[in-house]
Amino acid sequence: MNPKDIHLDIRGPVAVIRLARPAKRNALNDALILAVREIFEKLPETVRAAVLDGEGDHFCAGLDLSELKDRDAGAGMRHSRMWHAALEYVQSGPVPVVAALHGAVVGGGLELASACHIRVADESTFYALPEGSRGIFVGGGGSVRIPRLIGVARMTDMMLTGRVYNAQDGERAGFAQYLVPQGQALEKALELAHRVAENAPLTNYALMHALPRIAEQPADQGFFTEALMAAVAQSAPEAKDRVRAFLEGRADKVKKS
Ligand code: 1HE
């Protein structure tokens, strides 16, 4: 991989990871997806939250199609599993990840964004799954993660018809939790990541690792797992300190937005 194709910038408790291959619209070749994995795997322990963004006019144009042409079925399977492993480090790595989206968020770029925990999109953002029209299928975990954001019906429509969602419709459909004016996604993502970094680490751990599992469990098992996680979280000294601070008037109240 060209080391210039990805940047890591540690800003206090927040790591900013930037795809930096703008001439190819941040298309993800094997080297770059492996570099994404390595960066998340090796984040310093001082980091409490991360921001993922892309240099240039687009967040990410997806899989680097120039690497696709020579692969047979076995290599295709291994390639997809390699993406799964890499994006698992984004979703289940050390810290919550906020994606700062703009321009194209397409194909594998949308799969990468879907592995993040919060998505902030600016008004230039558009979402598509051109795999359908390229004669291929998603391979980076998209068929698992994307329906959890927007539903199976919308994803089916996108892949069958090539439908492109603009930023506004995309936010309504559930791709992004925040929509901001053009050029402001990184700023907003940094603000959110610094806020996330202030949480008790066990709370962030529960949200990353317990919540998605509980959401997939039958209700009875989910309630039980929730009770276990709640008991573990509230027994941590940091939780007790934070609750005491509120009761003694030293912590912020919840304010109407
Ligand atoms: C690429 C790629 C790419 C751009 N692989 N080289 N993804 C796609 O099918 C999306 C394909 N890309 C596009 O539709 C457009 O490039 C964009 C809408 C993202 C941006 O358009 P634009 O006009 O700004 O850029 P461009 O002129 O199309 O591209 C600039 C260069 O980037 C050009 O190379 P150049 O050498 O001629 O300058 C493009 O060839 C190159 N480029 N996108 C390779 N994707 C785990 S499985 C996931 C499966 C998928 O992701 S499939 C979907 C792939």
Short mmCIF file of C-alpha atoms and ligand atoms in Angstrom, two decimals:
data_model
loop_
_atom_site.label_atom_id
_atom_site.label_comp_id
_atom_site.label_asym_id
_atom_site.label_seq_id
_atom_site.Cartn_x
_atom_site.Cartn_y
_atom_site.Cartn_z
CA MET A 1 0.00 0.00 0.00
CA ASN A 2 1.11 3.53 -0.60
CA PRO A 3 1.35 4.84 3.00
CA LYS A 4 0.07 8.13 1.69
CA ASP A 5 -3.30 6.47 0.92
CA ILE A 6 -4.43 6.56 4.56
CA HIS A 7 -3.66 9.01 7.36
CA LEU A 8 -3.92 8.65 11.12
CA ASP A 9 -4.04 11.82 13.16
CA ILE A 10 -4.36 11.54 16.94
CA ARG A 11 -6.13 14.57 18.41
CA GLY A 12 -6.14 13.97 22.17
CA PRO A 13 -8.68 11.20 22.87
CA VAL A 14 -9.91 11.14 19.26
CA ALA A 15 -8.21 9.40 16.33
CA VAL A 16 -8.97 10.80 12.89
CA ILE A 17 -8.53 8.20 10.17
CA ARG A 18 -8.66 9.57 6.64
CA LEU A 19 -8.85 7.63 3.37
CA ALA A 20 -6.44 9.61 1.21
CA ARG A 21 -6.62 8.29 -2.33
CA PRO A 22 -8.67 11.11 -3.84
CA ALA A 23 -7.44 10.58 -7.42
CA LYS A 24 -9.27 7.23 -7.32
CA ARG A 25 -12.14 8.61 -5.21
CA ASN A 26 -10.81 6.65 -2.21
CA ALA A 27 -11.59 3.34 -3.93
CA LEU A 28 -10.54 0.54 -1.62
CA ASN A 29 -7.91 -1.77 -3.05
CA ASP A 30 -6.73 -4.76 -1.00
CA ALA A 31 -3.82 -2.85 0.48
CA LEU A 32 -6.05 0.00 1.62
CA ILE A 33 -8.71 -2.19 3.24
CA LEU A 34 -5.94 -4.09 5.05
CA ALA A 35 -4.49 -0.77 6.18
CA VAL A 36 -7.91 0.24 7.56
CA ARG A 37 -7.89 -2.99 9.55
CA GLU A 38 -4.37 -2.44 10.85
CA ILE A 39 -5.04 1.12 11.96
CA PHE A 40 -8.13 0.15 13.97
CA GLU A 41 -6.38 -2.91 15.39
CA LYS A 42 -3.42 -0.87 16.62
CA LEU A 43 -5.03 2.33 17.86
CA PRO A 44 -3.16 3.63 20.91
CA GLU A 45 -4.85 2.91 24.25
CA THR A 46 -5.23 6.63 24.91
CA VAL A 47 -7.76 6.86 22.07
CA ARG A 48 -11.41 6.82 23.22
CA ALA A 49 -13.25 7.48 19.95
CA ALA A 50 -12.48 7.69 16.23
CA VAL A 51 -13.58 9.64 13.18
CA LEU A 52 -13.37 8.16 9.69
CA ASP A 53 -13.43 10.45 6.67
CA GLY A 54 -12.25 10.67 3.09
CA GLU A 55 -10.06 13.19 1.29
CA GLY A 56 -11.32 15.00 -1.80
CA ASP A 57 -14.87 15.32 -3.10
CA HIS A 58 -16.02 11.81 -2.15
CA PHE A 59 -16.01 9.69 0.99
CA CYS A 60 -15.41 6.43 -0.89
CA ALA A 61 -16.16 4.93 -4.33
CA GLY A 62 -16.19 1.38 -2.93
CA LEU A 63 -14.18 -1.58 -4.06
CA ASP A 64 -11.29 -0.81 -6.40
CA LEU A 65 -12.81 -2.37 -9.50
CA SER A 66 -9.44 -2.62 -11.25
CA GLU A 67 -8.54 -5.49 -8.87
CA LEU A 68 -11.74 -7.45 -9.53
CA LYS A 69 -11.16 -8.71 -13.03
CA ASP A 70 -8.76 -11.63 -12.45
CA ARG A 71 -10.35 -13.29 -9.40
CA ASP A 72 -11.87 -16.82 -9.51
CA ALA A 73 -14.60 -18.05 -7.13
CA GLY A 74 -12.23 -19.24 -4.40
CA ALA A 75 -10.26 -16.02 -4.44
CA GLY A 76 -13.54 -14.08 -4.45
CA MET A 77 -14.69 -15.86 -1.29
CA ARG A 78 -11.38 -15.20 0.48
CA HIS A 79 -11.47 -11.58 -0.64
CA SER A 80 -14.95 -11.04 0.80
CA ARG A 81 -13.92 -12.70 4.08
CA MET A 82 -10.89 -10.40 4.20
CA TRP A 83 -13.23 -7.39 3.98
CA HIS A 84 -15.43 -8.89 6.71
CA ALA A 85 -12.44 -9.24 9.01
CA ALA A 86 -11.29 -5.69 8.31
CA LEU A 87 -14.71 -4.11 8.88
CA GLU A 88 -15.12 -6.18 12.03
CA TYR A 89 -12.17 -4.20 13.41
CA VAL A 90 -14.09 -1.01 12.64
CA GLN A 91 -17.37 -2.16 14.19
CA SER A 92 -16.00 -4.21 17.09
CA GLY A 93 -12.59 -2.61 17.49
CA PRO A 94 -11.44 -0.66 20.49
CA VAL A 95 -13.60 2.48 20.23
CA PRO A 96 -16.81 3.90 18.76
CA VAL A 97 -16.35 5.29 15.25
CA VAL A 98 -18.07 8.33 13.75
CA ALA A 99 -18.09 8.44 9.94
CA ALA A 100 -17.93 11.89 8.31
CA LEU A 101 -19.65 11.42 4.94
CA HIS A 102 -19.66 13.57 1.81
CA GLY A 103 -19.99 12.97 -1.92
CA ALA A 104 -20.12 9.33 -3.01
CA VAL A 105 -20.78 6.77 -0.31
CA VAL A 106 -21.21 3.85 -2.66
CA GLY A 107 -20.69 0.12 -2.83
CA GLY A 108 -17.96 -0.91 -0.43
CA GLY A 109 -17.81 2.70 0.74
CA LEU A 110 -21.35 2.33 2.05
CA GLU A 111 -20.39 -1.01 3.58
CA LEU A 112 -17.51 0.69 5.37
CA ALA A 113 -19.74 3.53 6.57
CA SER A 114 -22.29 0.97 7.80
CA ALA A 115 -19.66 -0.61 10.05
CA CYS A 116 -19.28 2.71 11.90
CA HIS A 117 -21.42 3.54 14.92
CA ILE A 118 -22.55 7.05 13.99
CA ARG A 119 -22.81 8.52 10.49
CA VAL A 120 -22.77 12.27 9.88
CA ALA A 121 -23.52 13.26 6.27
CA ASP A 122 -23.19 16.63 4.61
CA GLU A 123 -25.55 17.83 1.90
CA SER A 124 -23.29 16.63 -0.94
CA THR A 125 -23.61 13.02 0.17
CA PHE A 126 -25.21 10.36 -2.02
CA TYR A 127 -25.66 6.67 -1.41
CA ALA A 128 -25.77 3.84 -3.95
CA LEU A 129 -25.04 0.16 -4.37
CA PRO A 130 -23.78 -0.06 -7.98
CA GLU A 131 -22.90 -3.72 -7.44
CA GLY A 132 -26.25 -4.60 -9.02
CA SER A 133 -25.41 -2.89 -12.29
CA ARG A 134 -21.81 -4.18 -12.26
CA GLY A 135 -23.08 -7.76 -12.20
CA ILE A 136 -21.72 -8.46 -8.73
CA PHE A 137 -23.02 -8.56 -5.14
CA VAL A 138 -22.04 -6.79 -1.94
CA GLY A 139 -19.12 -8.55 -0.27
CA GLY A 140 -18.05 -6.34 2.62
CA GLY A 141 -20.82 -7.20 5.06
CA GLY A 142 -23.36 -4.96 3.35
CA SER A 143 -26.14 -7.53 3.19
CA VAL A 144 -25.94 -7.89 6.97
CA ARG A 145 -25.37 -4.28 8.03
CA ILE A 146 -27.23 -2.17 5.45
CA PRO A 147 -30.69 -3.75 5.98
CA ARG A 148 -30.26 -2.99 9.68
CA LEU A 149 -30.02 0.70 8.78
CA ILE A 150 -32.58 1.06 6.00
CA GLY A 151 -34.46 -2.28 5.76
CA VAL A 152 -34.29 -5.16 3.29
CA ALA A 153 -36.85 -3.59 0.90
CA ARG A 154 -34.84 -0.39 0.34
CA MET A 155 -31.59 -2.28 -0.16
CA THR A 156 -33.25 -4.67 -2.61
CA ASP A 157 -34.61 -1.72 -4.58
CA MET A 158 -31.18 0.01 -4.62
CA MET A 159 -29.46 -3.07 -6.00
CA LEU A 160 -32.18 -4.05 -8.45
CA THR A 161 -32.75 -0.59 -9.91
CA GLY A 162 -29.53 1.33 -9.24
CA ARG A 163 -31.47 3.84 -7.15
CA VAL A 164 -29.33 6.63 -5.71
CA TYR A 165 -30.37 8.35 -2.45
CA ASN A 166 -29.45 12.00 -1.97
CA ALA A 167 -28.41 13.33 1.42
CA GLN A 168 -31.89 14.38 2.55
CA ASP A 169 -33.67 11.20 1.47
CA GLY A 170 -30.72 9.19 2.81
CA GLU A 171 -31.06 10.70 6.25
CA ARG A 172 -34.81 10.01 6.26
CA ALA A 173 -34.17 6.40 5.14
CA GLY A 174 -31.70 5.84 7.99
CA PHE A 175 -28.27 5.89 6.36
CA ALA A 176 -27.09 8.79 8.53
CA GLN A 177 -28.11 9.95 11.98
CA TYR A 178 -27.00 13.56 11.30
CA LEU A 179 -27.30 15.79 8.23
CA VAL A 180 -25.24 19.00 8.14
CA PRO A 181 -24.50 21.72 5.56
CA GLN A 182 -21.93 20.93 2.87
CA GLY A 183 -18.38 20.88 4.16
CA GLN A 184 -19.33 20.52 7.84
CA ALA A 185 -19.43 16.74 8.31
CA LEU A 186 -15.90 16.45 9.70
CA GLU A 187 -16.42 19.28 12.18
CA LYS A 188 -19.67 17.74 13.44
CA ALA A 189 -18.14 14.24 13.55
CA LEU A 190 -15.23 15.57 15.64
CA GLU A 191 -17.62 17.31 18.02
CA LEU A 192 -19.59 14.08 18.47
CA ALA A 193 -16.44 11.94 18.84
CA HIS A 194 -15.10 14.21 21.59
CA ARG A 195 -18.46 13.89 23.35
CA VAL A 196 -18.36 10.07 22.97
CA ALA A 197 -14.79 10.03 24.31
CA GLU A 198 -16.03 11.54 27.59
CA ASN A 199 -18.32 8.58 28.33
CA ALA A 200 -17.36 5.91 30.81
CA PRO A 201 -15.41 3.31 28.76
CA LEU A 202 -17.73 0.56 29.98
CA THR A 203 -20.77 2.44 28.66
CA ASN A 204 -19.14 2.70 25.23
CA TYR A 205 -18.19 -0.97 25.41
CA ALA A 206 -21.79 -1.92 26.22
CA LEU A 207 -23.12 0.13 23.32
CA MET A 208 -20.64 -1.39 20.87
CA HIS A 209 -20.77 -5.00 22.03
CA ALA A 210 -23.91 -5.64 24.07
CA LEU A 211 -26.55 -3.54 22.30
CA PRO A 212 -26.16 -5.06 18.80
CA ARG A 213 -26.27 -8.56 20.28
CA ILE A 214 -29.27 -7.81 22.48
CA ALA A 215 -31.08 -6.32 19.47
CA GLU A 216 -30.65 -9.65 17.66
CA GLN A 217 -31.80 -11.81 20.60
CA PRO A 218 -35.33 -13.03 21.29
CA ALA A 219 -36.94 -10.65 23.81
CA ASP A 220 -36.63 -12.94 26.82
CA GLN A 221 -32.90 -13.50 26.25
CA GLY A 222 -32.44 -9.84 25.41
CA PHE A 223 -33.96 -8.71 28.70
CA PHE A 224 -31.70 -11.11 30.55
CA THR A 225 -28.53 -9.98 28.72
CA GLU A 226 -29.55 -6.36 29.28
CA ALA A 227 -29.86 -6.98 33.02
CA LEU A 228 -26.38 -8.54 33.12
CA MET A 229 -24.85 -5.64 31.18
CA ALA A 230 -26.68 -3.05 33.29
CA ALA A 231 -25.44 -4.69 36.49
CA VAL A 232 -21.85 -4.79 35.25
CA ALA A 233 -21.96 -1.15 34.05
CA GLN A 234 -23.49 0.28 37.21
CA SER A 235 -21.06 -1.55 39.48
CA ALA A 236 -18.06 0.25 37.94
CA PRO A 237 -16.56 2.95 40.23
CA GLU A 238 -16.82 5.49 37.42
CA ALA A 239 -20.60 4.98 37.20
CA LYS A 240 -20.95 5.53 40.93
CA ASP A 241 -18.85 8.72 40.73
CA ARG A 242 -20.93 10.07 37.86
CA VAL A 243 -24.27 9.37 39.57
CA ARG A 244 -22.99 10.95 42.80
CA ALA A 245 -21.87 14.03 40.84
CA PHE A 246 -25.39 14.47 39.48
CA LEU A 247 -27.04 14.00 42.87
CA GLU A 248 -24.68 16.58 44.37
CA GLY A 249 -25.47 19.09 41.59
CA ARG A 250 -22.01 18.83 39.98
CA ALA A 251 -23.08 17.24 36.68
CA ASP A 252 -25.04 18.64 33.72
CA LYS A 253 -28.80 18.26 33.62
CA VAL A 254 -30.42 17.02 30.44
CA LYS A 255 -31.26 20.16 28.46
CA LYS A 256 -34.03 20.57 25.90
CA SER A 257 -32.43 20.85 22.45
C1 1HE B 1 -12.24 3.97 -9.53
C2 1HE B 1 -13.38 3.66 -8.78
C3 1HE B 1 -13.53 2.32 -8.31
C4 1HE B 1 -13.48 5.74 -9.33
N1 1HE B 1 -12.56 1.44 -8.61
N2 1HE B 1 -11.31 3.04 -9.81
N3 1HE B 1 -17.93 1.23 -7.11
C5 1HE B 1 -18.53 1.81 -8.17
O1 1HE B 1 -19.06 1.17 -9.04
C6 1HE B 1 -18.43 3.31 -8.23
C7 1HE B 1 -17.55 3.70 -9.39
N4 1HE B 1 -17.21 5.12 -9.36
C8 1HE B 1 -18.06 6.11 -9.74
O2 1HE B 1 -19.23 5.89 -10.01
C9 1HE B 1 -17.48 7.48 -9.83
O3 1HE B 1 -16.08 7.36 -9.94
C10 1HE B 1 -17.81 8.38 -8.61
C11 1HE B 1 -19.29 8.75 -8.60
C12 1HE B 1 -17.43 7.72 -7.29
C13 1HE B 1 -16.96 9.68 -8.70
O4 1HE B 1 -17.15 10.28 -9.99
P1 1HE B 1 -16.08 11.35 -10.52
O5 1HE B 1 -16.62 11.88 -11.82
O6 1HE B 1 -15.79 12.32 -9.44
O7 1HE B 1 -14.72 10.54 -10.76
P2 1HE B 1 -14.32 9.56 -11.99
O8 1HE B 1 -13.81 10.39 -13.13
O9 1HE B 1 -15.38 8.59 -12.30
O10 1HE B 1 -13.12 8.73 -11.35
C14 1HE B 1 -11.84 9.29 -11.12
C15 1HE B 1 -10.83 8.17 -11.18
O11 1HE B 1 -11.10 7.25 -10.13
C16 1HE B 1 -10.94 7.37 -12.48
O12 1HE B 1 -9.65 6.88 -12.75
P3 1HE B 1 -8.69 7.60 -13.85
O13 1HE B 1 -7.41 6.84 -13.81
O14 1HE B 1 -9.45 7.52 -15.15
O15 1HE B 1 -8.55 9.04 -13.37
C17 1HE B 1 -11.82 6.21 -12.08
O16 1HE B 1 -11.61 5.07 -12.89
C18 1HE B 1 -11.33 5.96 -10.67
N5 1HE B 1 -12.33 5.26 -9.86
N6 1HE B 1 -14.13 4.79 -8.67
C19 1HE B 1 -11.50 1.80 -9.35
N7 1HE B 1 -14.57 1.96 -7.56
C20 1HE B 1 -16.41 -5.65 -0.85
S1 1HE B 1 -17.32 -5.73 -2.23
C21 1HE B 1 -17.75 -4.10 -2.63
C22 1HE B 1 -18.24 -4.05 -4.04
C23 1HE B 1 -18.25 -2.67 -4.58
O17 1HE B 1 -17.88 -1.72 -3.93
S2 1HE B 1 -18.82 -2.51 -6.18
C24 1HE B 1 -19.01 -0.81 -6.40
C25 1HE B 1 -17.76 -0.18 -6.95
#
